[in-house]
């Protein structure tokens, strides 16, 4: 599709886009014609692979680095972004720490770290990015099915961060709605990425147990989450805001 796509002429920023779900989203938005800012925390080489994949498919992309666990990360991210673009239409807050130890084991430093990356970073990325986001734009926050189910209570602190992110999406939709900007959460279930490799492949029945959670009897892929994000980013998603989109493959039914 390349520049002929539905997002032609628009710029998108996807945080944590060097691998996994973020890479899937970045590649899809690139195929839809957006110029994609591929954010990474530490792995510049992986981010450049995502950029190369987008360009190979006929799209346009650039990599920007900012460690979201550090103070001032949001300002650093936008300073880097401003070197390449003068505004954007689509912002996808995908970067996150994907799991946490159980309540009996987690320490304060680990707790603070997951809230810093998963909640504080998206909040301040928006605080400093609202002026760069053009009217009629899109904000899509990647949540989790775990914000609505206790099926994995040992991952409690992580699930708590996604609950906070959902409230952020809901309230921010009222803040930005007057400008025609939609804000939504997309909540994946178990998706096959390197983050879930141990869960899916660490035991003989890991994959089967994960697949059994889904009404569709499978494990999701980054592309399947990216399709939902692409809809919300498109003109077709213009009347959906403040919403929580279940992309768990029916794992909550």
PDB file of C-alpha atoms in Angstrom:
ATOM      1  CA  UNK A   1       0.000   0.000   0.000  1.00  0.00           C
ATOM      2  CA  UNK A   2       2.818   2.362   0.926  1.00  0.00           C
ATOM      3  CA  UNK A   3       2.045   6.048   0.456  1.00  0.00           C
ATOM      4  CA  UNK A   4      -1.298   5.149  -1.147  1.00  0.00           C
ATOM      5  CA  UNK A   5      -2.607   3.861   2.195  1.00  0.00           C
ATOM      6  CA  UNK A   6      -5.370   5.235   4.388  1.00  0.00           C
ATOM      7  CA  UNK A   7      -2.830   7.033   6.604  1.00  0.00           C
ATOM      8  CA  UNK A   8      -0.883   8.606   3.745  1.00  0.00           C
ATOM      9  CA  UNK A   9       0.538  11.992   4.680  1.00  0.00           C
ATOM     10  CA  UNK A  10       0.242  11.324   8.404  1.00  0.00           C
ATOM     11  CA  UNK A  11       2.888  10.733  11.050  1.00  0.00           C
ATOM     12  CA  UNK A  12       2.617   8.103  13.780  1.00  0.00           C
ATOM     13  CA  UNK A  13       4.712   7.473  16.881  1.00  0.00           C
ATOM     14  CA  UNK A  14       4.755   3.989  18.403  1.00  0.00           C
ATOM     15  CA  UNK A  15       6.616   3.559  21.689  1.00  0.00           C
ATOM     16  CA  UNK A  16       8.405   0.274  22.296  1.00  0.00           C
ATOM     17  CA  UNK A  17       8.283  -0.480  18.584  1.00  0.00           C
ATOM     18  CA  UNK A  18      11.544  -2.379  18.239  1.00  0.00           C
ATOM     19  CA  UNK A  19       9.926  -5.779  18.864  1.00  0.00           C
ATOM     20  CA  UNK A  20       6.774  -7.675  19.727  1.00  0.00           C
ATOM     21  CA  UNK A  21       3.376  -5.987  19.618  1.00  0.00           C
ATOM     22  CA  UNK A  22       4.937  -2.562  19.090  1.00  0.00           C
ATOM     23  CA  UNK A  23       6.806  -3.715  16.016  1.00  0.00           C
ATOM     24  CA  UNK A  24       3.647  -5.290  14.632  1.00  0.00           C
ATOM     25  CA  UNK A  25       1.765  -2.016  15.116  1.00  0.00           C
ATOM     26  CA  UNK A  26       4.556   0.075  13.583  1.00  0.00           C
ATOM     27  CA  UNK A  27       4.762  -2.166  10.521  1.00  0.00           C
ATOM     28  CA  UNK A  28       0.980  -2.089  10.033  1.00  0.00           C
ATOM     29  CA  UNK A  29       0.748   1.703  10.316  1.00  0.00           C
ATOM     30  CA  UNK A  30       3.650   1.935   7.867  1.00  0.00           C
ATOM     31  CA  UNK A  31       1.777  -0.271   5.392  1.00  0.00           C
ATOM     32  CA  UNK A  32      -1.224   2.000   5.823  1.00  0.00           C
ATOM     33  CA  UNK A  33       0.898   4.907   4.618  1.00  0.00           C
ATOM     34  CA  UNK A  34       1.934   6.628   7.836  1.00  0.00           C
ATOM     35  CA  UNK A  35       5.456   7.849   8.408  1.00  0.00           C
ATOM     36  CA  UNK A  36       6.330   5.971  11.579  1.00  0.00           C
ATOM     37  CA  UNK A  37       8.527   7.066  14.456  1.00  0.00           C
ATOM     38  CA  UNK A  38       9.865   3.791  15.861  1.00  0.00           C
ATOM     39  CA  UNK A  39      10.675   4.394  19.517  1.00  0.00           C
ATOM     40  CA  UNK A  40      13.045   2.154  21.451  1.00  0.00           C
ATOM     41  CA  UNK A  41      14.363   2.170  24.995  1.00  0.00           C
ATOM     42  CA  UNK A  42      17.760   0.527  24.702  1.00  0.00           C
ATOM     43  CA  UNK A  43      17.881  -1.753  21.662  1.00  0.00           C
ATOM     44  CA  UNK A  44      18.741   0.566  18.783  1.00  0.00           C
ATOM     45  CA  UNK A  45      19.651  -2.336  16.492  1.00  0.00           C
ATOM     46  CA  UNK A  46      16.193  -3.897  16.854  1.00  0.00           C
ATOM     47  CA  UNK A  47      14.521  -0.536  16.207  1.00  0.00           C
ATOM     48  CA  UNK A  48      16.548  -0.141  13.033  1.00  0.00           C
ATOM     49  CA  UNK A  49      15.365  -3.595  11.963  1.00  0.00           C
ATOM     50  CA  UNK A  50      11.769  -2.403  12.360  1.00  0.00           C
ATOM     51  CA  UNK A  51      12.551   0.722  10.326  1.00  0.00           C
ATOM     52  CA  UNK A  52      14.154  -1.426   7.626  1.00  0.00           C
ATOM     53  CA  UNK A  53      11.128  -3.745   7.530  1.00  0.00           C
ATOM     54  CA  UNK A  54       8.791  -0.777   7.078  1.00  0.00           C
ATOM     55  CA  UNK A  55      10.963   0.704   4.344  1.00  0.00           C
ATOM     56  CA  UNK A  56      11.309  -2.655   2.569  1.00  0.00           C
ATOM     57  CA  UNK A  57       7.511  -2.825   2.447  1.00  0.00           C
ATOM     58  CA  UNK A  58       7.434   0.586   0.740  1.00  0.00           C
ATOM     59  CA  UNK A  59       6.822   2.706   3.831  1.00  0.00           C
ATOM     60  CA  UNK A  60       8.698   5.453   5.641  1.00  0.00           C
ATOM     61  CA  UNK A  61      10.061   5.338   9.184  1.00  0.00           C
ATOM     62  CA  UNK A  62      12.747   6.611  11.539  1.00  0.00           C
ATOM     63  CA  UNK A  63      14.035   5.438  14.924  1.00  0.00           C
ATOM     64  CA  UNK A  64      14.085   7.511  18.109  1.00  0.00           C
ATOM     65  CA  UNK A  65      15.629   6.435  21.403  1.00  0.00           C
ATOM     66  CA  UNK A  66      14.535   7.358  24.924  1.00  0.00           C
ATOM     67  CA  UNK A  67      14.795   5.269  28.080  1.00  0.00           C
ATOM     68  CA  UNK A  68      11.324   5.611  29.617  1.00  0.00           C
ATOM     69  CA  UNK A  69      12.570   4.431  33.008  1.00  0.00           C
ATOM     70  CA  UNK A  70      14.562   7.635  33.508  1.00  0.00           C
ATOM     71  CA  UNK A  71      13.580  11.076  34.761  1.00  0.00           C
ATOM     72  CA  UNK A  72      12.762  13.499  31.957  1.00  0.00           C
ATOM     73  CA  UNK A  73      12.219  10.650  29.498  1.00  0.00           C
ATOM     74  CA  UNK A  74       9.158  12.210  27.855  1.00  0.00           C
ATOM     75  CA  UNK A  75      10.939  15.469  27.119  1.00  0.00           C
ATOM     76  CA  UNK A  76      13.913  13.529  25.745  1.00  0.00           C
ATOM     77  CA  UNK A  77      11.625  11.488  23.498  1.00  0.00           C
ATOM     78  CA  UNK A  78       9.962  14.559  22.012  1.00  0.00           C
ATOM     79  CA  UNK A  79      13.266  16.363  21.566  1.00  0.00           C
ATOM     80  CA  UNK A  80      14.448  13.398  19.503  1.00  0.00           C
ATOM     81  CA  UNK A  81      11.147  13.245  17.607  1.00  0.00           C
ATOM     82  CA  UNK A  82      11.315  16.965  16.744  1.00  0.00           C
ATOM     83  CA  UNK A  83      14.531  16.373  14.833  1.00  0.00           C
ATOM     84  CA  UNK A  84      12.564  14.296  12.319  1.00  0.00           C
ATOM     85  CA  UNK A  85       9.020  15.674  12.254  1.00  0.00           C
ATOM     86  CA  UNK A  86       6.990  18.755  13.194  1.00  0.00           C
ATOM     87  CA  UNK A  87       3.898  17.065  14.587  1.00  0.00           C
ATOM     88  CA  UNK A  88       1.882  13.873  14.413  1.00  0.00           C
ATOM     89  CA  UNK A  89      -1.589  12.438  13.973  1.00  0.00           C
ATOM     90  CA  UNK A  90      -1.287   9.033  15.692  1.00  0.00           C
ATOM     91  CA  UNK A  91       0.323   8.275  19.057  1.00  0.00           C
ATOM     92  CA  UNK A  92       0.483   4.671  20.279  1.00  0.00           C
ATOM     93  CA  UNK A  93       1.664   4.165  23.858  1.00  0.00           C
ATOM     94  CA  UNK A  94       2.815   0.570  23.651  1.00  0.00           C
ATOM     95  CA  UNK A  95       6.113   0.464  25.575  1.00  0.00           C
ATOM     96  CA  UNK A  96       5.857  -1.362  28.868  1.00  0.00           C
ATOM     97  CA  UNK A  97       7.345  -3.781  31.348  1.00  0.00           C
ATOM     98  CA  UNK A  98       5.357  -6.944  30.684  1.00  0.00           C
ATOM     99  CA  UNK A  99       5.423  -8.845  33.960  1.00  0.00           C
ATOM    100  CA  UNK A 100       6.065  -8.429  37.658  1.00  0.00           C
ATOM    101  CA  UNK A 101       6.798 -10.779  40.580  1.00  0.00           C
ATOM    102  CA  UNK A 102       3.960 -11.807  42.922  1.00  0.00           C
ATOM    103  CA  UNK A 103       3.008  -9.498  45.795  1.00  0.00           C
ATOM    104  CA  UNK A 104       4.937 -11.662  48.247  1.00  0.00           C
ATOM    105  CA  UNK A 105       8.152 -11.272  46.273  1.00  0.00           C
ATOM    106  CA  UNK A 106       8.114  -7.865  44.565  1.00  0.00           C
ATOM    107  CA  UNK A 107      10.292  -5.121  46.021  1.00  0.00           C
ATOM    108  CA  UNK A 108       9.672  -1.406  46.029  1.00  0.00           C
ATOM    109  CA  UNK A 109      12.214  -0.782  43.273  1.00  0.00           C
ATOM    110  CA  UNK A 110      10.516  -3.292  40.952  1.00  0.00           C
ATOM    111  CA  UNK A 111       7.107  -1.839  41.778  1.00  0.00           C
ATOM    112  CA  UNK A 112       8.299   1.711  41.086  1.00  0.00           C
ATOM    113  CA  UNK A 113       9.940   0.619  37.836  1.00  0.00           C
ATOM    114  CA  UNK A 114       6.793  -0.912  36.329  1.00  0.00           C
ATOM    115  CA  UNK A 115       4.657   2.085  37.262  1.00  0.00           C
ATOM    116  CA  UNK A 116       7.290   4.477  35.899  1.00  0.00           C
ATOM    117  CA  UNK A 117       7.392   2.850  32.466  1.00  0.00           C
ATOM    118  CA  UNK A 118       3.770   1.697  32.151  1.00  0.00           C
ATOM    119  CA  UNK A 119       1.903   4.642  33.698  1.00  0.00           C
ATOM    120  CA  UNK A 120       4.105   7.681  34.327  1.00  0.00           C
ATOM    121  CA  UNK A 121       5.773   7.603  30.900  1.00  0.00           C
ATOM    122  CA  UNK A 122       2.529   7.573  28.841  1.00  0.00           C
ATOM    123  CA  UNK A 123       1.093  10.324  31.060  1.00  0.00           C
ATOM    124  CA  UNK A 124       4.023  12.666  30.529  1.00  0.00           C
ATOM    125  CA  UNK A 125       4.429  11.721  26.875  1.00  0.00           C
ATOM    126  CA  UNK A 126       0.890  13.073  26.457  1.00  0.00           C
ATOM    127  CA  UNK A 127       1.478  16.061  28.708  1.00  0.00           C
ATOM    128  CA  UNK A 128       4.392  17.181  26.560  1.00  0.00           C
ATOM    129  CA  UNK A 129       2.974  15.839  23.294  1.00  0.00           C
ATOM    130  CA  UNK A 130      -0.545  17.297  23.219  1.00  0.00           C
ATOM    131  CA  UNK A 131       0.664  20.418  21.469  1.00  0.00           C
ATOM    132  CA  UNK A 132       2.376  18.310  18.818  1.00  0.00           C
ATOM    133  CA  UNK A 133      -0.687  16.116  18.252  1.00  0.00           C
ATOM    134  CA  UNK A 134      -2.780  17.590  15.461  1.00  0.00           C
ATOM    135  CA  UNK A 135      -6.527  18.130  15.698  1.00  0.00           C
ATOM    136  CA  UNK A 136      -8.444  15.052  14.586  1.00  0.00           C
ATOM    137  CA  UNK A 137      -5.617  12.820  15.770  1.00  0.00           C
ATOM    138  CA  UNK A 138      -5.585   9.495  17.562  1.00  0.00           C
ATOM    139  CA  UNK A 139      -4.180   8.297  20.880  1.00  0.00           C
ATOM    140  CA  UNK A 140      -4.133   4.521  21.408  1.00  0.00           C
ATOM    141  CA  UNK A 141      -2.896   3.072  24.686  1.00  0.00           C
ATOM    142  CA  UNK A 142      -1.971  -0.609  24.789  1.00  0.00           C
ATOM    143  CA  UNK A 143      -3.575  -2.070  27.891  1.00  0.00           C
ATOM    144  CA  UNK A 144      -4.101  -5.722  28.838  1.00  0.00           C
ATOM    145  CA  UNK A 145      -6.926  -8.146  29.439  1.00  0.00           C
ATOM    146  CA  UNK A 146      -5.441  -8.519  32.917  1.00  0.00           C
ATOM    147  CA  UNK A 147      -6.902  -5.138  33.875  1.00  0.00           C
ATOM    148  CA  UNK A 148     -10.321  -6.857  33.761  1.00  0.00           C
ATOM    149  CA  UNK A 149      -9.618 -10.383  35.022  1.00  0.00           C
ATOM    150  CA  UNK A 150      -7.739 -12.005  37.907  1.00  0.00           C
ATOM    151  CA  UNK A 151      -6.720 -15.046  35.897  1.00  0.00           C
ATOM    152  CA  UNK A 152      -3.032 -14.278  36.621  1.00  0.00           C
ATOM    153  CA  UNK A 153      -3.052 -12.783  40.142  1.00  0.00           C
ATOM    154  CA  UNK A 154       0.699 -13.257  40.522  1.00  0.00           C
ATOM    155  CA  UNK A 155       1.105 -10.531  37.874  1.00  0.00           C
ATOM    156  CA  UNK A 156      -0.828  -8.099  40.055  1.00  0.00           C
ATOM    157  CA  UNK A 157       1.407  -5.031  39.916  1.00  0.00           C
ATOM    158  CA  UNK A 158       1.568  -5.195  36.118  1.00  0.00           C
ATOM    159  CA  UNK A 159      -2.228  -5.536  35.929  1.00  0.00           C
ATOM    160  CA  UNK A 160      -2.589  -2.528  38.235  1.00  0.00           C
ATOM    161  CA  UNK A 161      -0.565  -0.393  35.827  1.00  0.00           C
ATOM    162  CA  UNK A 162      -2.904  -1.306  32.997  1.00  0.00           C
ATOM    163  CA  UNK A 163      -5.925  -0.417  35.116  1.00  0.00           C
ATOM    164  CA  UNK A 164      -4.372   3.010  35.632  1.00  0.00           C
ATOM    165  CA  UNK A 165      -3.723   3.315  31.900  1.00  0.00           C
ATOM    166  CA  UNK A 166      -7.395   2.558  31.198  1.00  0.00           C
ATOM    167  CA  UNK A 167      -8.505   5.396  33.481  1.00  0.00           C
ATOM    168  CA  UNK A 168      -6.009   7.624  31.685  1.00  0.00           C
ATOM    169  CA  UNK A 169      -7.584   6.746  28.318  1.00  0.00           C
ATOM    170  CA  UNK A 170     -11.079   7.377  29.618  1.00  0.00           C
ATOM    171  CA  UNK A 171     -10.376  10.765  31.173  1.00  0.00           C
ATOM    172  CA  UNK A 172      -8.004  11.968  28.459  1.00  0.00           C
ATOM    173  CA  UNK A 173     -10.757  11.371  25.886  1.00  0.00           C
ATOM    174  CA  UNK A 174     -12.724  14.173  27.579  1.00  0.00           C
ATOM    175  CA  UNK A 175      -9.680  16.451  27.675  1.00  0.00           C
ATOM    176  CA  UNK A 176      -8.863  16.054  23.972  1.00  0.00           C
ATOM    177  CA  UNK A 177     -12.339  15.437  22.553  1.00  0.00           C
ATOM    178  CA  UNK A 178     -13.004  19.094  21.747  1.00  0.00           C
ATOM    179  CA  UNK A 179     -10.125  18.915  19.271  1.00  0.00           C
ATOM    180  CA  UNK A 180     -11.577  15.855  17.557  1.00  0.00           C
ATOM    181  CA  UNK A 181      -8.824  13.648  19.003  1.00  0.00           C
ATOM    182  CA  UNK A 182      -9.931  10.167  20.030  1.00  0.00           C
ATOM    183  CA  UNK A 183      -8.341   8.262  22.911  1.00  0.00           C
ATOM    184  CA  UNK A 184      -8.800   4.533  23.416  1.00  0.00           C
ATOM    185  CA  UNK A 185      -7.270   1.514  25.140  1.00  0.00           C
ATOM    186  CA  UNK A 186      -6.625  -1.715  23.242  1.00  0.00           C
ATOM    187  CA  UNK A 187      -6.294  -4.748  25.496  1.00  0.00           C
ATOM    188  CA  UNK A 188      -4.469  -7.812  24.134  1.00  0.00           C
ATOM    189  CA  UNK A 189      -4.587 -11.207  25.777  1.00  0.00           C
ATOM    190  CA  UNK A 190      -1.691 -13.638  25.507  1.00  0.00           C
ATOM    191  CA  UNK A 191       0.261 -12.745  22.361  1.00  0.00           C
ATOM    192  CA  UNK A 192       3.169 -14.725  20.967  1.00  0.00           C
ATOM    193  CA  UNK A 193       6.218 -12.500  21.476  1.00  0.00           C
ATOM    194  CA  UNK A 194       9.613 -12.901  23.106  1.00  0.00           C
ATOM    195  CA  UNK A 195       7.990 -11.598  26.315  1.00  0.00           C
ATOM    196  CA  UNK A 196       5.695 -14.641  26.469  1.00  0.00           C
ATOM    197  CA  UNK A 197       8.217 -17.248  25.271  1.00  0.00           C
ATOM    198  CA  UNK A 198       8.675 -18.738  28.736  1.00  0.00           C
ATOM    199  CA  UNK A 199       4.924 -18.902  29.349  1.00  0.00           C
ATOM    200  CA  UNK A 200       4.176 -20.485  25.974  1.00  0.00           C
ATOM    201  CA  UNK A 201       7.211 -22.687  25.464  1.00  0.00           C
ATOM    202  CA  UNK A 202       8.661 -23.153  28.958  1.00  0.00           C
ATOM    203  CA  UNK A 203       6.581 -26.256  29.617  1.00  0.00           C
ATOM    204  CA  UNK A 204       5.134 -29.048  27.513  1.00  0.00           C
ATOM    205  CA  UNK A 205       1.549 -27.807  27.902  1.00  0.00           C
ATOM    206  CA  UNK A 206       2.207 -24.050  28.073  1.00  0.00           C
ATOM    207  CA  UNK A 207       0.849 -23.286  24.616  1.00  0.00           C
ATOM    208  CA  UNK A 208      -2.257 -25.444  25.083  1.00  0.00           C
ATOM    209  CA  UNK A 209      -3.097 -23.876  28.441  1.00  0.00           C
ATOM    210  CA  UNK A 210      -2.723 -20.376  26.971  1.00  0.00           C
ATOM    211  CA  UNK A 211      -4.818 -21.236  23.931  1.00  0.00           C
ATOM    212  CA  UNK A 212      -7.542 -22.680  26.157  1.00  0.00           C
ATOM    213  CA  UNK A 213      -8.095 -19.228  27.706  1.00  0.00           C
ATOM    214  CA  UNK A 214      -9.329 -17.888  24.365  1.00  0.00           C
ATOM    215  CA  UNK A 215     -12.852 -18.515  23.104  1.00  0.00           C
ATOM    216  CA  UNK A 216     -11.223 -18.911  19.693  1.00  0.00           C
ATOM    217  CA  UNK A 217      -8.837 -21.557  21.018  1.00  0.00           C
ATOM    218  CA  UNK A 218      -5.608 -19.879  19.985  1.00  0.00           C
ATOM    219  CA  UNK A 219      -2.766 -17.583  20.927  1.00  0.00           C
ATOM    220  CA  UNK A 220      -2.787 -14.116  19.412  1.00  0.00           C
ATOM    221  CA  UNK A 221      -0.182 -12.543  17.147  1.00  0.00           C
ATOM    222  CA  UNK A 222       1.139  -8.979  17.068  1.00  0.00           C
ATOM    223  CA  UNK A 223      -0.515  -8.538  13.655  1.00  0.00           C
ATOM    224  CA  UNK A 224      -3.936  -9.275  15.147  1.00  0.00           C
ATOM    225  CA  UNK A 225      -3.515  -6.559  17.764  1.00  0.00           C
ATOM    226  CA  UNK A 226      -2.121  -4.218  15.103  1.00  0.00           C
ATOM    227  CA  UNK A 227      -5.294  -4.643  13.039  1.00  0.00           C
ATOM    228  CA  UNK A 228      -7.399  -3.313  15.917  1.00  0.00           C
ATOM    229  CA  UNK A 229      -5.018  -0.385  16.410  1.00  0.00           C
ATOM    230  CA  UNK A 230      -5.099   0.327  12.674  1.00  0.00           C
ATOM    231  CA  UNK A 231      -8.892   0.548  12.746  1.00  0.00           C
ATOM    232  CA  UNK A 232      -8.834   3.055  15.607  1.00  0.00           C
ATOM    233  CA  UNK A 233      -6.135   5.061  13.801  1.00  0.00           C
ATOM    234  CA  UNK A 234      -8.167   5.178  10.608  1.00  0.00           C
ATOM    235  CA  UNK A 235     -11.085   7.387   9.562  1.00  0.00           C
ATOM    236  CA  UNK A 236     -13.319   4.442  10.403  1.00  0.00           C
ATOM    237  CA  UNK A 237     -12.471   4.798  14.089  1.00  0.00           C
ATOM    238  CA  UNK A 238     -13.452   8.456  14.281  1.00  0.00           C
ATOM    239  CA  UNK A 239     -16.557   7.918  16.479  1.00  0.00           C
ATOM    240  CA  UNK A 240     -14.914   5.597  19.009  1.00  0.00           C
ATOM    241  CA  UNK A 241     -13.328   7.311  22.004  1.00  0.00           C
ATOM    242  CA  UNK A 242     -12.921   6.713  25.722  1.00  0.00           C
ATOM    243  CA  UNK A 243     -13.322   3.031  24.920  1.00  0.00           C
ATOM    244  CA  UNK A 244     -11.688  -0.198  26.069  1.00  0.00           C
ATOM    245  CA  UNK A 245     -11.263  -2.536  23.110  1.00  0.00           C
ATOM    246  CA  UNK A 246     -11.092  -6.221  24.000  1.00  0.00           C
ATOM    247  CA  UNK A 247      -8.447  -7.800  21.768  1.00  0.00           C
ATOM    248  CA  UNK A 248      -7.995 -10.933  23.873  1.00  0.00           C
ATOM    249  CA  UNK A 249      -9.562 -13.382  21.432  1.00  0.00           C
ATOM    250  CA  UNK A 250     -12.436 -13.901  23.835  1.00  0.00           C
ATOM    251  CA  UNK A 251     -10.280 -14.676  26.869  1.00  0.00           C
ATOM    252  CA  UNK A 252     -12.612 -12.737  29.132  1.00  0.00           C
ATOM    253  CA  UNK A 253     -15.809 -14.519  28.097  1.00  0.00           C
TER     254      UNK A 253
END
